[in-house]
């Protein structure tokens, strides 16, 4: 079936009238190559169908929640069974205790758990607990890191005040000197150091954590009585069956979780060690849907699958197959790719492509061939993918390289021109 997007276009036009900009936030395709679909009808396993019926092998996995495949029958059965009995009630079900037990069993540093809905809820709670614990204000955050969309951390300052964003000092991820300088600048007011488990910022190469940096962050927090917070919302359980910094031998005081912990059902979590328990009990946080039982039931099954299946090894092997195949195909077609980050969370960009023009054309050609890639955000491999899915992506990639090779000289991507303007202004 030839690729068409008439239904998507019509919906987008109607959306313009009733939704600001037609769409907002990270799932807006405003900054994606032209024609990327905005609206979807169905998702199953590793596959996604847009409203026009085009099928994609989906390498975005819902921006992270899809770990065991969309509509995973075992996880969804637990969700539906619990929903039938009662979901959002006047109080939580027993699942809340079972899930707190399961999470603290799974994650080494954690002695307690609190549940919420979005990653931003969990990172904001971490911030409040650190300030309550230390009675200090200043937090250190890596430049360019994403921790959510609340006024203190949303990447666009519009609608926030300087006081919303006060008491933050920025450091360079993986750079011990820069981290130490930021700690000095905090003086006697250090409440917390925030770190993402890997550097997974948009538009730039990903970086694995330098163990010396992670260890120094731990030491500096200990020296100053501050809390170390690992924001595992995006990478949690994709790198390890524990907090991701277990891989570099560093245990935080708090870790924030979301996305994959219930395979797409709405729940997030903040985990903490006993050091932070009293402070966690001393803040007021809540939400109408935070105690809903069905997502907790789904999360319990997801955690069991995390503990008992080889999903992690599978996603790594599939990611490595994709990485090797893309390198081979790129070289054969005369291109050099930069494939950064863990194989199961790949970010793929072209060398010599500061304007992203090659990347945009290549991604667009992949999309039209049924493979949903992202040109500037890390992607995800899910455990429902098969080698056949990876090979389908590799075939599409090979054709897409030819499209880029055969195109004439490429102009800059107009919709990204704000980026170069922002850089000039920086
Ligand atoms: N932290 C990180 C590292 C994230 O990747 C995200 C979401 N992409 C968040 C926090 C915020 O999560 P949410 O969108 O669920 O609020």
Short mmCIF file of N, CA, C and O in Angstrom, two decimals, residues 201-206 336-340 347-351 353 356 359 362-363 374-377:
data_model
loop_
_atom_site.label_atom_id
_atom_site.label_comp_id
_atom_site.label_asym_id
_atom_site.label_seq_id
_atom_site.Cartn_x
_atom_site.Cartn_y
_atom_site.Cartn_z
N UNK A 201 20.96 14.11 25.98
CA UNK A 201 20.38 15.38 25.53
C UNK A 201 20.01 15.27 24.04
O UNK A 201 20.56 14.43 23.32
N UNK A 202 19.13 16.16 23.60
CA UNK A 202 18.75 16.15 22.19
C UNK A 202 19.78 16.90 21.34
O UNK A 202 20.49 17.77 21.83
N UNK A 203 19.84 16.54 20.08
CA UNK A 203 20.64 17.20 19.04
C UNK A 203 22.15 17.01 19.16
O UNK A 203 22.89 17.48 18.32
N UNK A 204 22.62 16.40 20.26
CA UNK A 204 24.06 16.17 20.38
C UNK A 204 24.33 14.71 20.71
O UNK A 204 23.45 14.00 21.20
N UNK A 205 25.57 14.29 20.46
CA UNK A 205 25.93 12.89 20.72
C UNK A 205 25.67 12.52 22.18
O UNK A 205 25.89 13.33 23.08
N UNK A 206 25.25 11.30 22.38
CA UNK A 206 25.06 10.82 23.76
C UNK A 206 26.42 10.46 24.36
O UNK A 206 27.38 10.18 23.64
N UNK A 336 29.20 8.52 6.76
CA UNK A 336 29.68 8.16 8.11
C UNK A 336 28.61 8.57 9.11
O UNK A 336 28.14 9.71 9.09
N UNK A 337 28.22 7.62 9.96
CA UNK A 337 27.20 7.90 10.97
C UNK A 337 27.86 8.05 12.33
O UNK A 337 28.88 7.42 12.60
N UNK A 338 27.25 8.85 13.18
CA UNK A 338 27.64 8.86 14.59
C UNK A 338 26.51 8.18 15.37
O UNK A 338 25.43 8.74 15.51
N UNK A 339 26.78 6.96 15.81
CA UNK A 339 25.77 6.21 16.58
C UNK A 339 26.24 6.20 18.03
O UNK A 339 27.22 5.54 18.35
N UNK A 340 25.55 6.97 18.87
CA UNK A 340 26.06 7.16 20.23
C UNK A 340 25.07 6.65 21.27
O UNK A 340 23.90 6.44 20.99
N UNK A 347 21.19 6.93 19.48
CA UNK A 347 20.98 8.23 18.81
C UNK A 347 21.84 8.18 17.55
O UNK A 347 23.03 7.86 17.62
N UNK A 348 21.22 8.48 16.42
CA UNK A 348 21.93 8.30 15.15
C UNK A 348 21.92 9.61 14.38
O UNK A 348 20.87 10.16 14.06
N UNK A 349 23.12 10.12 14.11
CA UNK A 349 23.22 11.34 13.30
C UNK A 349 24.35 11.16 12.28
O UNK A 349 25.22 10.31 12.44
N UNK A 350 24.29 11.97 11.22
CA UNK A 350 25.32 11.90 10.19
C UNK A 350 26.51 12.78 10.59
O UNK A 350 26.33 13.86 11.14
N UNK A 351 27.72 12.33 10.23
CA UNK A 351 28.88 13.20 10.30
C UNK A 351 28.70 14.30 9.25
O UNK A 351 28.00 14.10 8.27
N UNK A 353 27.07 17.04 9.15
CA UNK A 353 25.66 17.35 8.90
C UNK A 353 25.15 18.30 9.99
O UNK A 353 24.10 18.07 10.59
N UNK A 356 21.70 19.27 9.86
CA UNK A 356 20.76 18.14 9.98
C UNK A 356 20.03 17.83 8.66
O UNK A 356 19.06 17.07 8.65
N UNK A 359 20.33 14.15 7.72
CA UNK A 359 19.57 13.38 8.70
C UNK A 359 18.07 13.48 8.45
O UNK A 359 17.35 12.48 8.53
N UNK A 362 17.12 11.53 5.30
CA UNK A 362 17.26 10.08 5.53
C UNK A 362 16.12 9.57 6.43
O UNK A 362 15.47 8.56 6.12
N UNK A 363 15.85 10.28 7.52
CA UNK A 363 14.75 9.86 8.41
C UNK A 363 13.41 9.88 7.69
O UNK A 363 12.59 8.98 7.86
N UNK A 374 14.02 8.71 14.70
CA UNK A 374 14.01 10.12 15.13
C UNK A 374 15.36 10.75 14.77
O UNK A 374 16.39 10.16 15.04
N UNK A 375 15.34 11.96 14.19
CA UNK A 375 16.61 12.55 13.74
C UNK A 375 17.47 13.17 14.83
O UNK A 375 18.66 13.40 14.63
N UNK A 376 16.92 13.47 16.00
CA UNK A 376 17.75 14.19 17.00
C UNK A 376 17.43 13.84 18.45
O UNK A 376 17.90 14.51 19.36
N UNK A 377 16.64 12.83 18.68
CA UNK A 377 16.33 12.38 20.04
C UNK A 377 16.76 10.91 20.12
O UNK A 377 16.59 10.19 19.14
#
